[in-house]
Coordinates of C-alpha atoms and ligand atoms in Angstrom, one line a residue:
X1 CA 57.7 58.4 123.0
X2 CA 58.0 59.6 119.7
X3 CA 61.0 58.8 117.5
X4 CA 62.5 60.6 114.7
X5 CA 65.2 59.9 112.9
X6 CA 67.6 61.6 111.5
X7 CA 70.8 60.9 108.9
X8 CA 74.3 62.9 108.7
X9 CA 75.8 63.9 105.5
X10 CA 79.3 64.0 106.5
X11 CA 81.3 62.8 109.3
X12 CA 83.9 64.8 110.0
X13 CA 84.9 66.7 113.2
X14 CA 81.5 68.2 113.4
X15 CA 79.5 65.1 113.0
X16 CA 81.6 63.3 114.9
X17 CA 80.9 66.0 117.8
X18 CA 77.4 66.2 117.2
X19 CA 77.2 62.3 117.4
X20 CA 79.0 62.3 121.1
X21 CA 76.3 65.3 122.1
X22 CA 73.5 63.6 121.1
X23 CA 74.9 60.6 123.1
X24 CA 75.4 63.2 126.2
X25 CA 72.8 64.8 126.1
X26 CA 70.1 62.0 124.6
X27 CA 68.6 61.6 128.3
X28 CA 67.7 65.5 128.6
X29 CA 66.1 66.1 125.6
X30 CA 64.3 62.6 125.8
X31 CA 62.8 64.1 129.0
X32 CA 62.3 67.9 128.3
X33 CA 60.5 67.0 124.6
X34 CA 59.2 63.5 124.9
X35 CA 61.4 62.7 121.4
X36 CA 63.8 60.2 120.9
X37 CA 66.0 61.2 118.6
X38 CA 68.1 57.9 116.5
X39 CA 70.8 58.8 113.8
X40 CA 69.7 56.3 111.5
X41 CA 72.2 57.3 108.3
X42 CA 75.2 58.7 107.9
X43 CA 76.3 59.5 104.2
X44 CA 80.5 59.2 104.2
X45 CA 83.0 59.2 101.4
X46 CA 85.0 56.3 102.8
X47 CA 83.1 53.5 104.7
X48 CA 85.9 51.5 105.7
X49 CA 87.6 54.9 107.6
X50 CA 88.1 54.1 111.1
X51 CA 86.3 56.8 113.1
X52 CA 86.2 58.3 116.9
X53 CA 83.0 57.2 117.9
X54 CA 80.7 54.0 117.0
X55 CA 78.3 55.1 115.0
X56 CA 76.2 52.6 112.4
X57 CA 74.0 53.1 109.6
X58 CA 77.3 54.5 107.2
X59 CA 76.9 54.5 103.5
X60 CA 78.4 55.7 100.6
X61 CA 74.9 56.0 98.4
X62 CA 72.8 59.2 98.9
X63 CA 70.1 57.1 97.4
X64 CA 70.2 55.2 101.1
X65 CA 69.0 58.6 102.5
X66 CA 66.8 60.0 99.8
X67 CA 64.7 56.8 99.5
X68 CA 64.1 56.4 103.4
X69 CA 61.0 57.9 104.3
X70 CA 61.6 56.8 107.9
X71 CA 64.0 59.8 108.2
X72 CA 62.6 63.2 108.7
X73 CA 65.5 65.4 109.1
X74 CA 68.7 65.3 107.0
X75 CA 72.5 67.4 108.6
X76 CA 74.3 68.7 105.6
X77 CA 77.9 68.9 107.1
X78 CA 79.8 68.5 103.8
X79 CA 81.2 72.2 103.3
X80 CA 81.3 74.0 100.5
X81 CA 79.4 74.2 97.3
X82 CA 78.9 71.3 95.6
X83 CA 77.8 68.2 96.0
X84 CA 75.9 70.1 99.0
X85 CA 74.0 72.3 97.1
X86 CA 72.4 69.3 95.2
X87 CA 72.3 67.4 97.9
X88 CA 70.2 70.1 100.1
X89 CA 67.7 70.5 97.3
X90 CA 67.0 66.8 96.1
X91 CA 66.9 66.0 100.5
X92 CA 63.9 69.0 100.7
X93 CA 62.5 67.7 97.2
X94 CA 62.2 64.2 98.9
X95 CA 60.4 65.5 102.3
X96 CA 62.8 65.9 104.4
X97 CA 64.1 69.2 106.6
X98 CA 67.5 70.4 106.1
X99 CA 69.8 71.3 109.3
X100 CA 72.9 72.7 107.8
X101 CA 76.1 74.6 109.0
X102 CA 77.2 75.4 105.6
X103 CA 77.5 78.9 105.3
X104 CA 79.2 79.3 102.2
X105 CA 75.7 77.7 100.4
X106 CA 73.6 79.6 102.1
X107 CA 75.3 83.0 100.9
X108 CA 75.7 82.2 97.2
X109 CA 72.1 79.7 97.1
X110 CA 69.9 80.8 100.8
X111 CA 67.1 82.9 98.8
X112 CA 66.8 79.7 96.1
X113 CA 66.8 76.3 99.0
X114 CA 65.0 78.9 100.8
X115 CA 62.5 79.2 97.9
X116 CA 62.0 75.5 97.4
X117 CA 61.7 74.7 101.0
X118 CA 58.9 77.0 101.3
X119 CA 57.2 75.5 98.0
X120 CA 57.1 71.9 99.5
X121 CA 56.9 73.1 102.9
X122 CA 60.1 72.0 104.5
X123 CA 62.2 73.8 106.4
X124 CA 66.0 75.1 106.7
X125 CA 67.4 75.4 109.8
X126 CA 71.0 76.8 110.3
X127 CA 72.2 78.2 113.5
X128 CA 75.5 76.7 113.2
X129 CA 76.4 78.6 109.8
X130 CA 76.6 82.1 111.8
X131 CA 78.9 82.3 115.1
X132 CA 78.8 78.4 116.1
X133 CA 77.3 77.8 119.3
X134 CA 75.9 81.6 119.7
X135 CA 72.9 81.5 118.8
X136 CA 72.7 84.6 116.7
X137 CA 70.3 83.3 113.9
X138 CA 67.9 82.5 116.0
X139 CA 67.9 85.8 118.1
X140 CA 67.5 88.3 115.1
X141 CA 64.9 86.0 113.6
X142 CA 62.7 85.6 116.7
X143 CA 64.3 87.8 120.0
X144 CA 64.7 90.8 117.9
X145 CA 61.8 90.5 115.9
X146 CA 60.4 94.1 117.3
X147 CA 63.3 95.7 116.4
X148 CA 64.6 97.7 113.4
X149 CA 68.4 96.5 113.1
X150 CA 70.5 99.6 111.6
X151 CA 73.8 98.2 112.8
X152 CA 75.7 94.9 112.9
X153 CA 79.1 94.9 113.2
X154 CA 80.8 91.2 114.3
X155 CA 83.7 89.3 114.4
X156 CA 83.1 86.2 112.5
X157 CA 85.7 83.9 111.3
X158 CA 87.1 82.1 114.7
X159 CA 91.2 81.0 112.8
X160 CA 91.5 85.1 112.1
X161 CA 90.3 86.3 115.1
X162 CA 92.7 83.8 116.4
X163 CA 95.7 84.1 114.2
X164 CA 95.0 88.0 114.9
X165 CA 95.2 87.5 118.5
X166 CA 98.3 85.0 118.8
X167 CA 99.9 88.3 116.7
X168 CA 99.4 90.6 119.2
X169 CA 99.8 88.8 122.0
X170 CA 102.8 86.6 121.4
X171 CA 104.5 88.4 117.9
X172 CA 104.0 85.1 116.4
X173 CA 103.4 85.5 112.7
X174 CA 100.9 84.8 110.4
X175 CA 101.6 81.6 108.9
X176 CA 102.5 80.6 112.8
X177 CA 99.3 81.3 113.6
X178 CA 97.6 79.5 110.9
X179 CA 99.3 76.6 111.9
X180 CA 97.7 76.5 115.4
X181 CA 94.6 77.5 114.3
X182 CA 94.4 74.5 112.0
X183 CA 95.4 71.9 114.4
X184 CA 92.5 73.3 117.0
X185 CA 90.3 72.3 113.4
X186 CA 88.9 75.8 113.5
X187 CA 90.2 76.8 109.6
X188 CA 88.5 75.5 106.4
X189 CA 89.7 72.5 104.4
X190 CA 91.1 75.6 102.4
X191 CA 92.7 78.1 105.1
X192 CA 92.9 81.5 102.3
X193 CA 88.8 81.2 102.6
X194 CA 89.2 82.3 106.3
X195 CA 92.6 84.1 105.5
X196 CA 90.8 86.5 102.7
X197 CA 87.8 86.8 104.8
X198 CA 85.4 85.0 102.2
X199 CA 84.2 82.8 105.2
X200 CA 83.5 86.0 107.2
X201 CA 81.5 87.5 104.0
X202 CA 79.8 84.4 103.6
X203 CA 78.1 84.8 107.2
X204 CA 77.7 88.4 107.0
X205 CA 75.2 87.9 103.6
X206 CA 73.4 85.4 105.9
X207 CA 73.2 87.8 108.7
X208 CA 72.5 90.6 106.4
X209 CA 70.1 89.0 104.8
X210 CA 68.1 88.1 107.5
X211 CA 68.5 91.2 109.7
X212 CA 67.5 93.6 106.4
X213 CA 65.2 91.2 104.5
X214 CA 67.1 91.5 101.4
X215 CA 68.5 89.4 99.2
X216 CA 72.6 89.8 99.1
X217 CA 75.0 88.1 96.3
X218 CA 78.5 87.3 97.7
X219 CA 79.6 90.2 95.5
X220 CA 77.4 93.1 97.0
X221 CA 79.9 92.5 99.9
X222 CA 83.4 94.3 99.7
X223 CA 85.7 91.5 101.2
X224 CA 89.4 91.9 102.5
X225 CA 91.2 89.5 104.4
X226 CA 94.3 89.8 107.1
X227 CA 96.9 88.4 104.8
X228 CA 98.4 92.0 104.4
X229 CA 98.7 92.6 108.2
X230 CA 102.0 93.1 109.4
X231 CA 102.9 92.6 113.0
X232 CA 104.4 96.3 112.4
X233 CA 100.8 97.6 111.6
X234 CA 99.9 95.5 114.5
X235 CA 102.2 96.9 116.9
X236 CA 101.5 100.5 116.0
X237 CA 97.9 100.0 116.4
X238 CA 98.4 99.3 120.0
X239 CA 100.4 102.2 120.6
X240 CA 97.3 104.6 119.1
X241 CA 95.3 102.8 121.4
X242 CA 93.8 100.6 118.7
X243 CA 93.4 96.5 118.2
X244 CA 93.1 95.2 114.6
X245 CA 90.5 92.7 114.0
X246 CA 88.8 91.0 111.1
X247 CA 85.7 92.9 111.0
X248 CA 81.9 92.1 109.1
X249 CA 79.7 95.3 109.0
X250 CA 76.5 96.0 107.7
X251 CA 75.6 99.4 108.1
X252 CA 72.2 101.3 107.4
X253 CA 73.5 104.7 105.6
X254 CA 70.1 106.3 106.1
X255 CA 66.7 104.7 105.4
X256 CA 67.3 103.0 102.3
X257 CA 71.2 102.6 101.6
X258 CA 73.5 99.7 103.5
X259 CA 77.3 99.5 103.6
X260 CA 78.2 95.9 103.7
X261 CA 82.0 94.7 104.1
X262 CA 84.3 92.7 105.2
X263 CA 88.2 94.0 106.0
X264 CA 90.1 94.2 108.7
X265 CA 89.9 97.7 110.8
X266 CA 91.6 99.0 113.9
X267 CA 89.1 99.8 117.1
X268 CA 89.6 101.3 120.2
X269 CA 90.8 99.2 123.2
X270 CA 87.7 99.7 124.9
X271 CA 85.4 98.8 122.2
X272 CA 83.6 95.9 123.0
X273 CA 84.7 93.6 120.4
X274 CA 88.2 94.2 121.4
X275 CA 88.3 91.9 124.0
X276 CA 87.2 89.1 121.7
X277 CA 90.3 86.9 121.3
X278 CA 91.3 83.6 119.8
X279 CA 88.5 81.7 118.3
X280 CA 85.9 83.7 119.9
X281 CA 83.3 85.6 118.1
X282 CA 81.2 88.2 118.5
X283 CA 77.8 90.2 117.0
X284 CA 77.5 93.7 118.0
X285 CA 74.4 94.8 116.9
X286 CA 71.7 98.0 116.8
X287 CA 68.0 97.5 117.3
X288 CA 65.9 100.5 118.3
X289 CA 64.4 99.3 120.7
X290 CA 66.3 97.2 122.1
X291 CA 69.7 99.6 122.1
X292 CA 72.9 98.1 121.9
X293 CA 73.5 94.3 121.9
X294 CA 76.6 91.7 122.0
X295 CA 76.6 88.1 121.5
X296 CA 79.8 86.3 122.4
X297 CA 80.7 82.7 122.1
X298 CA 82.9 79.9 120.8
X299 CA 82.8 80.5 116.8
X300 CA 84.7 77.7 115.8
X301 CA 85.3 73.5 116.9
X302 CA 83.3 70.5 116.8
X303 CA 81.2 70.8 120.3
X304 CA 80.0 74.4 119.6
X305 CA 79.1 73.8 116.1
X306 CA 76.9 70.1 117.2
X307 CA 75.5 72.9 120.1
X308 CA 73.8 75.3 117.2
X309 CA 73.0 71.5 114.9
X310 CA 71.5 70.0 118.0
X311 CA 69.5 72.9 118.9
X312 CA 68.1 73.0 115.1
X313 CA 67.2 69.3 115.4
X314 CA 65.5 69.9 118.7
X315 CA 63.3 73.0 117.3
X316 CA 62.5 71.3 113.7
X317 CA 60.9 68.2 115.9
X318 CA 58.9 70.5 118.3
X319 CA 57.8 73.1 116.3
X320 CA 58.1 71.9 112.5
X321 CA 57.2 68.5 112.6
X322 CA 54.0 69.4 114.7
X323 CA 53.2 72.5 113.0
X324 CA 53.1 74.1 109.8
X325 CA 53.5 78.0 109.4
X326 CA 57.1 79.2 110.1
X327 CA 58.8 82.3 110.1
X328 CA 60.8 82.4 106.8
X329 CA 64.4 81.8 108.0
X330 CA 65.6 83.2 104.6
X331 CA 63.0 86.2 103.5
X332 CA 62.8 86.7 100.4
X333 CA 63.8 90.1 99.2
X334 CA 61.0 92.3 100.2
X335 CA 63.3 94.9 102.2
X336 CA 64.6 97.7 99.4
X337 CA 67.5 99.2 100.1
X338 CA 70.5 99.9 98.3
X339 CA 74.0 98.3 98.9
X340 CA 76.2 101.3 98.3
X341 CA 79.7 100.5 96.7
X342 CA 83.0 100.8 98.8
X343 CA 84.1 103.7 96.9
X344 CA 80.9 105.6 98.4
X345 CA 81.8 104.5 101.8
X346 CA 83.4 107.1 104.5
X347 CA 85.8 106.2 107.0
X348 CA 88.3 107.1 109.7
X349 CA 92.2 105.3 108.1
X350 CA 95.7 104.6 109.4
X351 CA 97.8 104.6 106.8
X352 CA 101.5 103.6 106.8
X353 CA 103.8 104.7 104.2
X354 CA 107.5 102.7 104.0
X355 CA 110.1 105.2 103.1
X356 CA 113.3 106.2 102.3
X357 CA 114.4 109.6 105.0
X358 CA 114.9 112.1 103.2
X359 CA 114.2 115.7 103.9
X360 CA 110.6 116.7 103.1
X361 CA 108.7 113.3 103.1
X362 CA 105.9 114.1 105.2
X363 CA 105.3 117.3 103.4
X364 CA 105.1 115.4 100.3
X365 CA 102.6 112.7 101.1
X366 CA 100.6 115.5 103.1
X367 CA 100.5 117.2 100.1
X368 CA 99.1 114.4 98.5
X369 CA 96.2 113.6 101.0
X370 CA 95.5 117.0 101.1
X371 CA 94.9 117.4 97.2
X372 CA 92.2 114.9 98.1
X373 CA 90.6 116.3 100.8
X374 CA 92.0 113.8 103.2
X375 CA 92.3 116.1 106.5
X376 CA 95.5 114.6 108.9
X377 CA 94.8 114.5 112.5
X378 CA 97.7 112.4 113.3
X379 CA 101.2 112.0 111.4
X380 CA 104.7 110.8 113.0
X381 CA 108.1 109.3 111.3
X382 CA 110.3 106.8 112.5
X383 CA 113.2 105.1 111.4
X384 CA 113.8 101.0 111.0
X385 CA 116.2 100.3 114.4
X386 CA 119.2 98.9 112.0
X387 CA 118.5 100.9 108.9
X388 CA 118.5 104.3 109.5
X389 CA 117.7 105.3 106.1
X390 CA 115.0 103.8 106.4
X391 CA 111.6 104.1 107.9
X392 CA 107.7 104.6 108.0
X393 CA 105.8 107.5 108.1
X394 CA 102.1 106.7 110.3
X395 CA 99.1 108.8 109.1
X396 CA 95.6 109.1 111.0
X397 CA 93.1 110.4 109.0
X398 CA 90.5 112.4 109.5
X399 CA 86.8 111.0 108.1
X400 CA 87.5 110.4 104.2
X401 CA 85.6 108.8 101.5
X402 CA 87.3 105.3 99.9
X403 CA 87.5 107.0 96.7
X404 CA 89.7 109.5 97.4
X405 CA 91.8 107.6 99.7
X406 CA 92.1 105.1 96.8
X407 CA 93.7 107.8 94.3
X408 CA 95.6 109.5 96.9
X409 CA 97.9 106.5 98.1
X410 CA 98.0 105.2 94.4
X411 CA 99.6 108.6 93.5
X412 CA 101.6 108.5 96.8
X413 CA 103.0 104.7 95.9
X414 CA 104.9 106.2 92.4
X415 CA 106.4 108.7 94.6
X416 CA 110.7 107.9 94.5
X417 CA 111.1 108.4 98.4
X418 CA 108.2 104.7 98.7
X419 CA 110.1 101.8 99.4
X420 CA 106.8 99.2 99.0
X421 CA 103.1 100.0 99.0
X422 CA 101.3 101.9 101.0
X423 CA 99.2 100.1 104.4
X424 CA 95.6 101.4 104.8
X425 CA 93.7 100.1 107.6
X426 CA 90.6 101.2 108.4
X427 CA 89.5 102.5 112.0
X428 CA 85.7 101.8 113.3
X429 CA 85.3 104.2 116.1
Ligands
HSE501 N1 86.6 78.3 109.6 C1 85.5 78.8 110.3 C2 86.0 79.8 111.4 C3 84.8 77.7 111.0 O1 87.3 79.8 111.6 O2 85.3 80.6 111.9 C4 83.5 78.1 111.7 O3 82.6 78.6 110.7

């Protein structure tokens, strides 16, 4: 039987899951491929660290890994830019493939590691960057292959989609939500890149990327996180019939523009993505052949995470190691279109306006929206329970371009009668 080995960099709650499924599932895959696969290395910061599972072969030295040419494949579960970045490069540079879950490399450095890989002939692999355990990656990049993608639209980040749901479904708030979310070990070492939806913008570019064949820069994509969702906006969304979620769209505005952005928007009940809760995720895509699409799965935790690694292992020792063309996993620009900016984009809004009652608010702020073209299709005032004076008018809009809804609420939030800024939540229909 052939062995290959393979070495971790990192051991965290990921490795630590990927080491237990290899252990699982080491009988199955010995069978179905006829590999053996043996986790010879495993880079750590602190060797001494006691650890959930036994695992040997730890070091502290890079070098240990670089210099073995007994190992053929190399995990990359470190996180974030640096050292990974280097680390990715000088493992390719030495001969060895790269399996990595790191999304937030791939969007700022894909097209360069891609770039090198293909140069020495190595490969990339990373299911487990997009959506965990779904494997969306590999669907767009082999399943859908026929297809012309003109729409994806996905919930992507698994500690907003959960903080989001424990909102609305308990009133709990934010930071509440957070908490939970980080002792599951779904949020980043650094909770505001989930909070401001970088992490979410991070796997859209890869997605993007890959669906379009462009090359996207982390700020081609207009990103806005949940921090400014109130369970008030929350609760109102239900009663228009609406759920707010953390959304990733990329968006072909004809043949040769894209919208690409990240914020959260309010969709209908009976959208399919609204009944994606808690750390679920979600792709919702458009190929034309293929019609409508939805991937659903576990986007965040240890075990689906080591499903998407394992999986990458598995293909890179039947397919890679034994042959040599691939399909690029990160092409390389050759798709032209332009990424429009969010001031171009159109768009359905809620909008909340905190007041002070007074006789006439409505018309005034209508006033307003109407100077810039923003048609109403929905307005209604109420009051704060235990002060009266007090209160929020609701606006649904009409289609209206970003631009103008931009200058109308910044000319609406110097009016006297606004007791704090205006809420604008978009609604995806
Ligand atoms: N923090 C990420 C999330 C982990 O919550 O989705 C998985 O990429």
């Amino acid at each position: 039987m052939k062995q290959v080995s393979i070495a971790l960099l990192g051991c965290g709650q990921v490795g630590t899951g990927l080491v237990k499924l290899l252990q699982q599932q080491r009988n199955f895959i010995e069978r179905r491929t006829g590999i053996r696969l043996r986790i010879k290395r495993i880079l750590v910061r602190d060797s001494a660290k006691k650890r959930q599972v036994r695992i040997s072969g730890i070091t502290d030295n890079i070098r240990h890994i670089l210099d073995d040419k007994d190992i053929d494949i190399a995990v990359e579960l470190i996180g974030g830019i640096e050292p990974a970045r280097s680390y990715i490069l000088k493992l390719l540079q030495s001969g060895k493939h790269v399996v990595t879950a790191n999304k937030a490399v791939l969007a700022h450095y894909g097209s360069e590691i891609q770039e090198i890989a293909q140069r020495i002939g190595r490969e990339v692999y990373y299911e487990s960057a997009v959506c965990a355990g779904v494997p969306v990656i590999r669907s767009i990049k082999e399943g859908l292959l026929a297809n012309r993608i003109s729409l994806l639209m996905g919930i992507l980040n698994g500690t907003t989609n959960y903080i989001l749901s424990r909102m609305s479904e308990e009133g709990i708030s934010l930071n509440n939500g957070l908490k939970q979310a980080q002792q599951y070990g779904f949020a980043e070492p650094d909770p505001a890149i989930d909070l401001q939806g970088i992490d979410t913008a991070h796997k859209l570019n890869i997605l993007a990327s890959l669906s379009f064949a462009i090359k996207v820069r982390p700020q081609d994509i207009y990103t806005e996180g949940i921090t400014g969702i109130e369970l008030e906006d929350i609760k109102n969304a239900n009663e228009f019939g609406y759920v707010i979620k953390l959304l990733a769209i990329a968006r072909e505005i004809g043949r040769n523009k894209l919208e690409l952005k990240v914020h959260p928007a309010m969709i209908p009940k009976v959208h399919p993505l609204a009944a994606v809760r808690n750390e679920f995720n979600a792709l919702y895509l458009h190929g034309n052949a293929v019609g409508e699409m939805m991937f659903y799965g576990k986007g965040a935790g240890a075990m689906p995470t080591a499903s998407a690694i394992l999986s990458d292992i598995i293909e890179l020792c039947t397919k890679s190691l034994t042959y040599s063309h691939q399909l690029s996993h990160f092409p390389n620009a050759w798709g032209h279109k332009r990424i429009i900016s969010m001031d171009e984009t159109v768009s359905l809004h809620y909008l909340r306006f905190p007041i002070v009652d007074k006789p006439g608010v409505i018309g005034k702020i209508a006033t307003i929206l109407g100077n810039h073209n923003i048609s109403i299709y929905g307005a209604t005032a109420s009051l704060v329970p235990v002060k009266k004076a007090l209160g929020n008018v609701r606006v649904l809009t009409k289609k209206a371009k970003e631009s103008e809804i931009k200058r109308a609420i910044s000319e609406i939030n110097r009016l006297p009668i606004m007791r704090g800024r205006a809420v604008i939540i978009r609604i995806e229909e």
